[in-house]
GROMACS .gro file of C-alpha atoms in nm:
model
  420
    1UNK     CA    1  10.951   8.783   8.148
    2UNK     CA    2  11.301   8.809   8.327
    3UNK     CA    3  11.346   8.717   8.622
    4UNK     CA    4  11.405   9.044   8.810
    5UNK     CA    5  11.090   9.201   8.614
    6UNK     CA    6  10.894   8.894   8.796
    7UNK     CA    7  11.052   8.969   9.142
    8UNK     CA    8  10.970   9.390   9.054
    9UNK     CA    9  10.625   9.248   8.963
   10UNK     CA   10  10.600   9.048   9.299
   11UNK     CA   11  10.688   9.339   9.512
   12UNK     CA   12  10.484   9.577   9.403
   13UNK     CA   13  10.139   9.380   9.416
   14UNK     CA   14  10.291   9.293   9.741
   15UNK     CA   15  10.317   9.635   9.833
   16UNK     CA   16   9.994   9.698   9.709
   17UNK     CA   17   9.826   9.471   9.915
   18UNK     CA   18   9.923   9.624  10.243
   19UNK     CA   19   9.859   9.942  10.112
   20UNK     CA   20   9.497   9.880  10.052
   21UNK     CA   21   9.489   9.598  10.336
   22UNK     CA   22   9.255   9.829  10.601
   23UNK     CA   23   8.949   9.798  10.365
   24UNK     CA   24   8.947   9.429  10.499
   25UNK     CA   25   8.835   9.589  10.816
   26UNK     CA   26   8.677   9.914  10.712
   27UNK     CA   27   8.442   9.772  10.470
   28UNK     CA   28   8.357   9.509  10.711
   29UNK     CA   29   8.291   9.764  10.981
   30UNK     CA   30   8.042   9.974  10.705
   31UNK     CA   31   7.892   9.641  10.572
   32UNK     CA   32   7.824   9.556  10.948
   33UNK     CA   33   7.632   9.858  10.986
   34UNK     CA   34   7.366   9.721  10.788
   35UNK     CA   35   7.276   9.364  10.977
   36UNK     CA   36   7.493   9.153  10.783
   37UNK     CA   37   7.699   8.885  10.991
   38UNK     CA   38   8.027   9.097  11.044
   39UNK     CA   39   8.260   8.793  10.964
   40UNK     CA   40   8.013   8.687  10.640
   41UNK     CA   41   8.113   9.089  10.557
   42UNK     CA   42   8.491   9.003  10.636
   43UNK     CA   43   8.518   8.727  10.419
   44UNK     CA   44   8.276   8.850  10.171
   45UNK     CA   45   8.531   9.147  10.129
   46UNK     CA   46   8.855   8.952  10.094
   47UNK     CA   47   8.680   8.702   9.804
   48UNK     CA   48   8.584   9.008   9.634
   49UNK     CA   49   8.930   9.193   9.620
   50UNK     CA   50   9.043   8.892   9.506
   51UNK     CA   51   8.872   8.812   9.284
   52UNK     CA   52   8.907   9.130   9.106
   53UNK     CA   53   9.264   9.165   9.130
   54UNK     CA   54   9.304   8.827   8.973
   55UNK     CA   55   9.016   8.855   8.722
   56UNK     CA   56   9.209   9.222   8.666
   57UNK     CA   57   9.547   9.074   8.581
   58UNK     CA   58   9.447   8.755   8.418
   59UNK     CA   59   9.195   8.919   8.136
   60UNK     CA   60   9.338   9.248   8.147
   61UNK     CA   61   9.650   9.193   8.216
   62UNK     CA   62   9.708   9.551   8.411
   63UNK     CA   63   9.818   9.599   8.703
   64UNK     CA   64   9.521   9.791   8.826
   65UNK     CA   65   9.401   9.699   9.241
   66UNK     CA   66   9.073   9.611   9.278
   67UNK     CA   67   8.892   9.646   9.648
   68UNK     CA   68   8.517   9.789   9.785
   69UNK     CA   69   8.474  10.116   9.702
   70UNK     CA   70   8.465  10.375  10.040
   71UNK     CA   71   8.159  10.592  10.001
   72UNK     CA   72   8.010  10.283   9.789
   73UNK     CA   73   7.941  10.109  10.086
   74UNK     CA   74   7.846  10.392  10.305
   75UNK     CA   75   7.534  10.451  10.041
   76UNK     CA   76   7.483  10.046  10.005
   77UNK     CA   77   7.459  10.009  10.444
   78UNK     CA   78   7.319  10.367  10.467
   79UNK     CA   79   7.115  10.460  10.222
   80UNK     CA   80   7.005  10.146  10.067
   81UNK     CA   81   6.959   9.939  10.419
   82UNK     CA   82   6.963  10.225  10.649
   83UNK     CA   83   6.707  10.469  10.451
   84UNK     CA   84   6.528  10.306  10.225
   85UNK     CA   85   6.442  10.022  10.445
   86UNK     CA   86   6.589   9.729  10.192
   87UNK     CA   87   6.726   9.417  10.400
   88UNK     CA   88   7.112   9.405  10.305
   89UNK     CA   89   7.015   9.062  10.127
   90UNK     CA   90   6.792   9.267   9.872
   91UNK     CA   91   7.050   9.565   9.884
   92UNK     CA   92   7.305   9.253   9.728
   93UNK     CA   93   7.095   9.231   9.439
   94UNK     CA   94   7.121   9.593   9.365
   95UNK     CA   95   7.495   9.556   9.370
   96UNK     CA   96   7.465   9.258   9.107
   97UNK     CA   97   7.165   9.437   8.885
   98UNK     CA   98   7.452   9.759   8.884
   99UNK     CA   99   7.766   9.562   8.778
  100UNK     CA  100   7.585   9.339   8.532
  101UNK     CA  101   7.440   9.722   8.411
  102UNK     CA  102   7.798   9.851   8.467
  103UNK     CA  103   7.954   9.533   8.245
  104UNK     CA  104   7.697   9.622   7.959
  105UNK     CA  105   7.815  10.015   7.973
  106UNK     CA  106   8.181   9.920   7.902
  107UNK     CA  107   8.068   9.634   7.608
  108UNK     CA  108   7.909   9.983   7.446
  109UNK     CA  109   7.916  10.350   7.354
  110UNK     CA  110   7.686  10.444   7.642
  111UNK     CA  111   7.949  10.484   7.888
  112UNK     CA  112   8.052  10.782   7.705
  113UNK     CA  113   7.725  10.901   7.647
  114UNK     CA  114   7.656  10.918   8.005
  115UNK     CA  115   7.983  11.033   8.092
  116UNK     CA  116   7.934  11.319   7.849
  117UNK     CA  117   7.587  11.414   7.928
  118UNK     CA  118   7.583  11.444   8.324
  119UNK     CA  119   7.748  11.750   8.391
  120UNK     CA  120   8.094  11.777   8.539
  121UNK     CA  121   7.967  11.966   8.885
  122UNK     CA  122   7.701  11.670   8.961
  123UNK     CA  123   7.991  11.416   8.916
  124UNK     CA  124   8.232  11.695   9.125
  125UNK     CA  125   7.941  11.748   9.398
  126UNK     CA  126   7.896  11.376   9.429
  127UNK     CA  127   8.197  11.291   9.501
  128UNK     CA  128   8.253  11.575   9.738
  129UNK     CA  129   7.939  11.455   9.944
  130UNK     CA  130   8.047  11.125   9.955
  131UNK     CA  131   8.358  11.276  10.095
  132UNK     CA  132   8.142  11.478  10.337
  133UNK     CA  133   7.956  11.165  10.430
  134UNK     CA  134   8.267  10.943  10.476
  135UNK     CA  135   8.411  11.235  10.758
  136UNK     CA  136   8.059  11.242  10.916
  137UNK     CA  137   8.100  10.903  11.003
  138UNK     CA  138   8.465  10.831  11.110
  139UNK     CA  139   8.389  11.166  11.348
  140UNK     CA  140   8.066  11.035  11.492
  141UNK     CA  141   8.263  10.677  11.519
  142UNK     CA  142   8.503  10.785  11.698
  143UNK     CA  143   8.287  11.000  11.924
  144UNK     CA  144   8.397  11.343  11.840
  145UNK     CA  145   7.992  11.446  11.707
  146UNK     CA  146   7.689  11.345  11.890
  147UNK     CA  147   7.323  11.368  11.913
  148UNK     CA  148   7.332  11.782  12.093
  149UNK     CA  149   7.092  11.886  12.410
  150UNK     CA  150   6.972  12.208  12.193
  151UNK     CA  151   7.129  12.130  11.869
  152UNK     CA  152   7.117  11.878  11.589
  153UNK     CA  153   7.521  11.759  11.637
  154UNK     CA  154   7.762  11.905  11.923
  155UNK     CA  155   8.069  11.816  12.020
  156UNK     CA  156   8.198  11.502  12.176
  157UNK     CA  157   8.282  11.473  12.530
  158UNK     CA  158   8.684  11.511  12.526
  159UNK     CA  159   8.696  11.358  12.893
  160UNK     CA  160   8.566  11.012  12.702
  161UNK     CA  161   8.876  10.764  12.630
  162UNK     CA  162   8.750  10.685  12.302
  163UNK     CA  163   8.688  11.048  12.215
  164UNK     CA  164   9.096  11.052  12.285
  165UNK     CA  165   9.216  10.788  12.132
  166UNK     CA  166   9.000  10.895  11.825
  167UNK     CA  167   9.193  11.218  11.809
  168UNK     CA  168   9.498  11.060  11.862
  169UNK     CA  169   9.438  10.844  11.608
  170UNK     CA  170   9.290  11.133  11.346
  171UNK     CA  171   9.660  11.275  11.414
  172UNK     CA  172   9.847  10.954  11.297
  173UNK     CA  173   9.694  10.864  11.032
  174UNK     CA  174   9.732  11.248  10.839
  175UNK     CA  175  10.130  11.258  10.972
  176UNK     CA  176  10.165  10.926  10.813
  177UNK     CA  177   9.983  10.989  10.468
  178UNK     CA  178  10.133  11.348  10.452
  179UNK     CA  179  10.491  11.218  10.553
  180UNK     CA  180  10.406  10.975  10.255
  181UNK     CA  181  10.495  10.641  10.467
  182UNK     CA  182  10.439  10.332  10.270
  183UNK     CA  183  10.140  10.138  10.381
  184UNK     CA  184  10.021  10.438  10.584
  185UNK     CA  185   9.653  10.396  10.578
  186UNK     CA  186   9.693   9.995  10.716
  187UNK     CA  187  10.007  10.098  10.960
  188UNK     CA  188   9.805  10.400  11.149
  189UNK     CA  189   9.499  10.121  11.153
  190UNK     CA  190   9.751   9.935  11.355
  191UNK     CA  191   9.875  10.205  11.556
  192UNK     CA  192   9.551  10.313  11.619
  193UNK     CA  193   9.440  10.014  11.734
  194UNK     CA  194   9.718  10.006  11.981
  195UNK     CA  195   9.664  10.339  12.137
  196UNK     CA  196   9.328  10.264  12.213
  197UNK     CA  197   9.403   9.911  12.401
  198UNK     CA  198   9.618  10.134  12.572
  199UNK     CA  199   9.365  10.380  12.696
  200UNK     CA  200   9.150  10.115  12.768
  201UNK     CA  201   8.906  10.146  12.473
  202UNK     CA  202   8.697   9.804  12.429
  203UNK     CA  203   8.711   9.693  12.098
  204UNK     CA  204   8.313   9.756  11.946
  205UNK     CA  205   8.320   9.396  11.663
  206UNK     CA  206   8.456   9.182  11.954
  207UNK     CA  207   8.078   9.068  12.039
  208UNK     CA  208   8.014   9.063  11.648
  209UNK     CA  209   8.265   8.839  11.573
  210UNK     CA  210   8.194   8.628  11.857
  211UNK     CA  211   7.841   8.589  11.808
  212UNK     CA  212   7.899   8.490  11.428
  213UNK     CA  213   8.133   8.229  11.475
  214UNK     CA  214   7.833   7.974  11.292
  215UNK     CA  215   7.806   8.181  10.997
  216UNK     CA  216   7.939   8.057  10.654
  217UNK     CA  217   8.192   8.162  10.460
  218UNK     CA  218   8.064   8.036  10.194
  219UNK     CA  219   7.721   8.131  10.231
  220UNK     CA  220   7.643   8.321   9.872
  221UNK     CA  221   7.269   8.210   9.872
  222UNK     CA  222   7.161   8.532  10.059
  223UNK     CA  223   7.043   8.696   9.761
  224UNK     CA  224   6.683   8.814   9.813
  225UNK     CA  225   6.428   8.937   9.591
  226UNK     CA  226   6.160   9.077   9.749
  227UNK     CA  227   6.132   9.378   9.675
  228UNK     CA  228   6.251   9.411   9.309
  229UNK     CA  229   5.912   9.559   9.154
  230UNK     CA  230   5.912   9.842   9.372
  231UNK     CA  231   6.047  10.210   9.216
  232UNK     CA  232   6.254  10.277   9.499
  233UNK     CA  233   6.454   9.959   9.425
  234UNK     CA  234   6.527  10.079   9.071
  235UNK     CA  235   6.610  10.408   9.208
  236UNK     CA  236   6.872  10.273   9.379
  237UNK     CA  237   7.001  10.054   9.094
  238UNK     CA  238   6.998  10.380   8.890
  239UNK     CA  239   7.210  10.566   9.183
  240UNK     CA  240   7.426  10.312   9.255
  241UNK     CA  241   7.532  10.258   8.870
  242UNK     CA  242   7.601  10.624   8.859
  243UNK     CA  243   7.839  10.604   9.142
  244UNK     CA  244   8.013  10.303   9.008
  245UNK     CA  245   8.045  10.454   8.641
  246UNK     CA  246   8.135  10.801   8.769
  247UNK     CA  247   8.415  10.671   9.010
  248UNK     CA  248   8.578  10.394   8.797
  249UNK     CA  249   8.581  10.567   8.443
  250UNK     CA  250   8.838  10.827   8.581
  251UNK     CA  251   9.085  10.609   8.794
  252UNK     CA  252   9.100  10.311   8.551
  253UNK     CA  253   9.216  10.588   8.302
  254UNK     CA  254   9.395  10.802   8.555
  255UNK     CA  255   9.639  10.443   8.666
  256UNK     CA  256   9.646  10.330   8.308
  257UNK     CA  257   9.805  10.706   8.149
  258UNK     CA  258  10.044  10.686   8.469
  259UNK     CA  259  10.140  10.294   8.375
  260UNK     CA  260  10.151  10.440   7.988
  261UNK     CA  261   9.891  10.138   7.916
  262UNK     CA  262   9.585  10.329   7.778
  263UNK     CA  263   9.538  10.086   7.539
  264UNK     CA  264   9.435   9.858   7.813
  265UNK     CA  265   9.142  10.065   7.894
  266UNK     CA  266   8.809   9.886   7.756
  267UNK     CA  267   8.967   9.555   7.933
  268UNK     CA  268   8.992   9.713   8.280
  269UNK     CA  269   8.661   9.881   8.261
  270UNK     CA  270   8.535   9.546   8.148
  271UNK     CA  271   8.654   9.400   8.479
  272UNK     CA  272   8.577   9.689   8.717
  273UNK     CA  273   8.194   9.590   8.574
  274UNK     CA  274   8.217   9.237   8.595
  275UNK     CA  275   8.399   9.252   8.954
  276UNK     CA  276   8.109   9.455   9.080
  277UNK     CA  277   7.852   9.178   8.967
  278UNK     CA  278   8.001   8.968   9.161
  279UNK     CA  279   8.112   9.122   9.457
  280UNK     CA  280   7.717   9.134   9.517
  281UNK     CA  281   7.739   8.745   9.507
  282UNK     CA  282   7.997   8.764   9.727
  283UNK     CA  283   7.850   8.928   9.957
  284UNK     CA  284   7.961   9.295   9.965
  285UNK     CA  285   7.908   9.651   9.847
  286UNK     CA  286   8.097   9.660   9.517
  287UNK     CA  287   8.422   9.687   9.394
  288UNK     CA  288   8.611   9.967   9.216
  289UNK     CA  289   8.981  10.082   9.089
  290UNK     CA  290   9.149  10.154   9.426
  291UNK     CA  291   9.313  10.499   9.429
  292UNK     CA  292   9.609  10.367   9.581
  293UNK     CA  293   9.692  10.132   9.255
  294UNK     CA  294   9.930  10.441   9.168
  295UNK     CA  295  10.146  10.344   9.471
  296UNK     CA  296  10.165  10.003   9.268
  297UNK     CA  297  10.233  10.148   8.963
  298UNK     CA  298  10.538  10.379   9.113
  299UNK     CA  299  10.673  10.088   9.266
  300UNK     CA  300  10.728   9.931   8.967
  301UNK     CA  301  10.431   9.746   8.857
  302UNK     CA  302  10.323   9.731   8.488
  303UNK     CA  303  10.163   9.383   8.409
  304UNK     CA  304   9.880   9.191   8.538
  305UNK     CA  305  10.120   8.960   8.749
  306UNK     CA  306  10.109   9.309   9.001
  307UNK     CA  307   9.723   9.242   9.074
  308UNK     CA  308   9.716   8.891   9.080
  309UNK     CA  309   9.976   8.923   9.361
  310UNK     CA  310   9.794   9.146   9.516
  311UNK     CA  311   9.470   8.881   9.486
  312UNK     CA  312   9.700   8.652   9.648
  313UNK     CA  313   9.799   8.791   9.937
  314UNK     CA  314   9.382   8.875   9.976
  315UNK     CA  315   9.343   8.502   9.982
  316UNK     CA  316   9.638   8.441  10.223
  317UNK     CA  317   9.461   8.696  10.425
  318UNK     CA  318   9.198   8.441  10.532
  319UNK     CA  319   9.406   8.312  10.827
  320UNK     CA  320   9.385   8.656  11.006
  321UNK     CA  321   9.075   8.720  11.006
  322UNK     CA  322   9.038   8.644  11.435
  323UNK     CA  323   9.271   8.977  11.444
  324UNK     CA  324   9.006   9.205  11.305
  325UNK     CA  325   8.794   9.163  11.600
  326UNK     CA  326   9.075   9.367  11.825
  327UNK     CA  327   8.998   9.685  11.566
  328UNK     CA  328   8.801   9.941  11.711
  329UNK     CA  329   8.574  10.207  11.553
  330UNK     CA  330   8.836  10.466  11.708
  331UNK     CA  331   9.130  10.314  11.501
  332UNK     CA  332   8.906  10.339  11.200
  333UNK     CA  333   8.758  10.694  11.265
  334UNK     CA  334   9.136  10.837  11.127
  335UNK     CA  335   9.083  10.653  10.799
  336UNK     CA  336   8.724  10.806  10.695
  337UNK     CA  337   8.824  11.155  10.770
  338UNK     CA  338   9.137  11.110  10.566
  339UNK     CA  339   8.967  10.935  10.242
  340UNK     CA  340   8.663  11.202  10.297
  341UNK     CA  341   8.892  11.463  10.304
  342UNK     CA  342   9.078  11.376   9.975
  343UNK     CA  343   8.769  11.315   9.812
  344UNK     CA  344   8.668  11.705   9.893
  345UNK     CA  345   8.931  11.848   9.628
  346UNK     CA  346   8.656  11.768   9.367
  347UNK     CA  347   8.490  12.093   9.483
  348UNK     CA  348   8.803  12.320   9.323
  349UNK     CA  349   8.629  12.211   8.975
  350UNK     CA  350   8.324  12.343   9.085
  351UNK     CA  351   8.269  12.683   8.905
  352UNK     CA  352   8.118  12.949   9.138
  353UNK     CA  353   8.083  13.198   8.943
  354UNK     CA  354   7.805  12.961   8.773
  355UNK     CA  355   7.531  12.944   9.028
  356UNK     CA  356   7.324  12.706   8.753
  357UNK     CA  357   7.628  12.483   8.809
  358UNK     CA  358   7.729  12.520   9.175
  359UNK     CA  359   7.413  12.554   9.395
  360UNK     CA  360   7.337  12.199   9.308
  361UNK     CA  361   7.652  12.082   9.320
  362UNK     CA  362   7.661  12.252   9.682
  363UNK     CA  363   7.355  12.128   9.820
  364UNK     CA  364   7.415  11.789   9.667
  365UNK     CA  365   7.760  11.806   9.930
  366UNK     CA  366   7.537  11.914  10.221
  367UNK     CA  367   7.276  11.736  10.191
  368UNK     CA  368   7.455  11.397  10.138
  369UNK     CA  369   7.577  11.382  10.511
  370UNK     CA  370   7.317  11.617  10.650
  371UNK     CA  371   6.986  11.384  10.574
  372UNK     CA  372   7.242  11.085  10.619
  373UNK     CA  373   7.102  10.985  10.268
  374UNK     CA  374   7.335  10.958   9.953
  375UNK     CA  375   7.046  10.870   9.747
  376UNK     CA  376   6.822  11.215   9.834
  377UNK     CA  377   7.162  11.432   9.802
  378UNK     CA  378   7.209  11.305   9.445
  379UNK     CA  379   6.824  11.385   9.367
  380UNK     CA  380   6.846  11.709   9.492
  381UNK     CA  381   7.143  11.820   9.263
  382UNK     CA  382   7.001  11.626   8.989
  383UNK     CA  383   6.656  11.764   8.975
  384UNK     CA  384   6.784  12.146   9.087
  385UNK     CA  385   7.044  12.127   8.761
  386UNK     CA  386   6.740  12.140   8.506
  387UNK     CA  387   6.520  12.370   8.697
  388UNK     CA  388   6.809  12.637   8.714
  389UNK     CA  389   6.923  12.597   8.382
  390UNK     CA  390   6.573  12.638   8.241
  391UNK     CA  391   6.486  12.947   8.486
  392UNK     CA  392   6.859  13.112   8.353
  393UNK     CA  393   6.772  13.051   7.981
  394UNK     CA  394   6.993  12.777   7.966
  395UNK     CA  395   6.796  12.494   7.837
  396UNK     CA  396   7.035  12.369   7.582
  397UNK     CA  397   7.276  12.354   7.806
  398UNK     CA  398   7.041  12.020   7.956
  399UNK     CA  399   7.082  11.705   7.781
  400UNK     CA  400   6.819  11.456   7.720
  401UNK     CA  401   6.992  11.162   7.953
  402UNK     CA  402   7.010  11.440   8.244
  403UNK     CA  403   6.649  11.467   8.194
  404UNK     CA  404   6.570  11.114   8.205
  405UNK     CA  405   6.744  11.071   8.512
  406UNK     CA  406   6.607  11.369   8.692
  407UNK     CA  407   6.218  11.250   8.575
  408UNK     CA  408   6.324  10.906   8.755
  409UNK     CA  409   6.381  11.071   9.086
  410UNK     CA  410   6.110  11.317   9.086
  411UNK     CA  411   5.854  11.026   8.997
  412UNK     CA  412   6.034  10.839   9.270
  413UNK     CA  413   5.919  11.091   9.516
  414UNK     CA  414   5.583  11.121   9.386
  415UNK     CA  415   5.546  10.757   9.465
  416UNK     CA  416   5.622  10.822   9.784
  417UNK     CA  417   5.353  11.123   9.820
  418UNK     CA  418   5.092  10.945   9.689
  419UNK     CA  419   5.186  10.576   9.909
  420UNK     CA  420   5.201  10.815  10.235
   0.00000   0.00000   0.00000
């Protein structure tokens, strides 16, 4: 390799890197949510990234980035921790039972299968609810929803500093990605974070970070078990491999048709799989293809030398970490409604004129955010799908895999029945 395709090479993972640096402190903020030692979650995130940006360029030598997945983690703190009453240390071993599941898929045929036999407007309506879910929470972060009087949600109280500097920041972070600034996403992280020091806004990890000063880096042994016969734990294996499969198989081919690299594919998947394994040793919700790798690859980057830099810099990363405890949820809350918003343009390949294929989809997207549950939204669009196509005359239109998985989460719920 030349010498100015090294230094092209350099720059981009180098401009990847900062444009994917705010999951450092978004996924740690998520992760957070669900009991786990906010600076374990910080460094658990930065091993993972690099780890998979290194593992990414070494074996498949693309230059695909490799960081936690946003709506991933919302359903592993959530839905997982949150709803289903795991600990996060049991949630972990979901995470490494779904990559290790996820690394088997792309060694066979099945991730076609699967990708062929769920429907395109249950993968749309997922992804739309996720995007649904991510804007519920950046808005009731940064104080703009709340608990109402009379009513479920109402507005936030705009006299409230954080309320304002939520807005503000909301603002900055949409001129900045629409303006198409480089490193938009971290730089309005940093702006926000300024504006709401300014307005007085007290940073919400400060106490977190604080209180786990003790806590190990290198802690992996949190793995726990308990748990592991129970359905609902296998439900939320099933769910969470779904999610994983469904995001990745796109965007790994999506960056490798813009790098012309297609031939490249089975490796990356490979990783993505084997990443996500071990980002549940790690420590964090798992790993995926970041969107923003086509940023890399328009900036020049075309070999795996583009996401090992990019692993680099994670690791370099380390020494910064007492700066993430200035970040409050208000300098955040302009990040979520941005990803959760570009996530919602999966609902223009929703057909509407197909009410067996839309009114599942739709309630899938409302009741995602609505029951604060990612798990219950996907049952209800899986389980409706069938039920509509068999009461249309549609049955053939139902595969056998979409069947399977709908049986899982109607038994799931008959567990429940008969436990309560």
């Amino acid at each position: 390799m030349k010498t100015s395709e090294i230094r092209r090479e350099v720059s981009a993972g180098t401009i990847g890197f900062f444009t994917v640096a705010y999951i450092i402190a978004v996924n740690s903020m998520i992760l957070a949510e669900s009991g786990m030692p906010y600076r374990f979650a910080v460094m658990a995130t930065i091993l993972s990234s690099a780890f998979g940006c290194i593992l990414m360029g070494f074996y498949a030598k693309s230059p695909i980035i490799v960081i936690p997945g946003m709506g991933i983690n919302a359903l592993f703190a959530y839905s997982f921790v949150g709803q289903m009453g795991m600990t996060w240390q049991t949630a972990l071993v979901c995470v490494v039972i779904s990559g290790l599941l996820m690394m088997t898929i792309s060694f066979t045929r099945l991730s076609a299968l699967l990708l062929q036999s769920i429907p395109s407007s249950l993968k749309s309506g997922l992804t739309a609810g996720l995007g649904m879910f991510l804007i519920f929470i950046g808005l009731e972060k940064g104080g703009l929803i709340e608990r109402g009087a009379q009513t479920l949600i109402s507005f936030g109280d705009l006299t409230n500093v954080t309320v304002i500097a939520s807005l503000i920041s909301i603002f900055v972070t949409m001129v900045l990605f629409i303006r198409g600034v480089k490193g938009n996403l971290l730089l309005s992280l940093v702006l926000g974070t300024i504006i709401s020091l300014l307005l007085g806004v007290r940073p919400e990890m400060s106490a977190q970070v604080s209180e786990s000063k003790q806590e190990s880096f290198f802690s992996f042994s949190h793995l726990s078990f308990a748990g592991i016969g129970e359905s609902i734990f296998w439900i939320a294996v099933l769910s969470l491999t779904l999610v994983i499969l469904f995001e990745n198989i796109g965007l790994v081919y999506s960056h490798l048709a813009k790098a012309n690299q297609t031939e490249k594919f089975s490796k990356s998947f490979r990783v993505i799989g084997l990443s996500a394994a071990f980002s549940g040793i790690f420590g964090t919700s798992p790993t995926v293809a970041a969107a923003e790798t086509q940023a890399v690859i328009v900036s020049g980057g075309k070999t795996g030398l583009t996401s090992i830099t990019t692993g680099i810099w994670f690791l370099v990363s380390i020494v910064a970490i007492p700066l993430l405890q200035w970040i409050p949820d208000s300098a955040i809350a302009g990040i979520f409604v941005l990803i959760g918003g570009l996530m919602l343009e999966e609902m223009k390949l929703i057909n509407p004129r197909d009410l067996t294929e839309s009114f599942p989809a739709y309630l899938m997207i409302a009741f995602i955010p609505f029951t604060n549950s990612i798990v219950d939204g996907m049952a209800i669009g899986f389980i409706l799908y069938p039920l509509l196509k068999i009461a249309a005359g549609k049955r053939k239109e139902i595969s056998f895999t979409l069947l399977v998985v709908a049986a899982l989460f109607v038994v799931n719920y008959l567990l429940k029945i008969h436990v309560v």
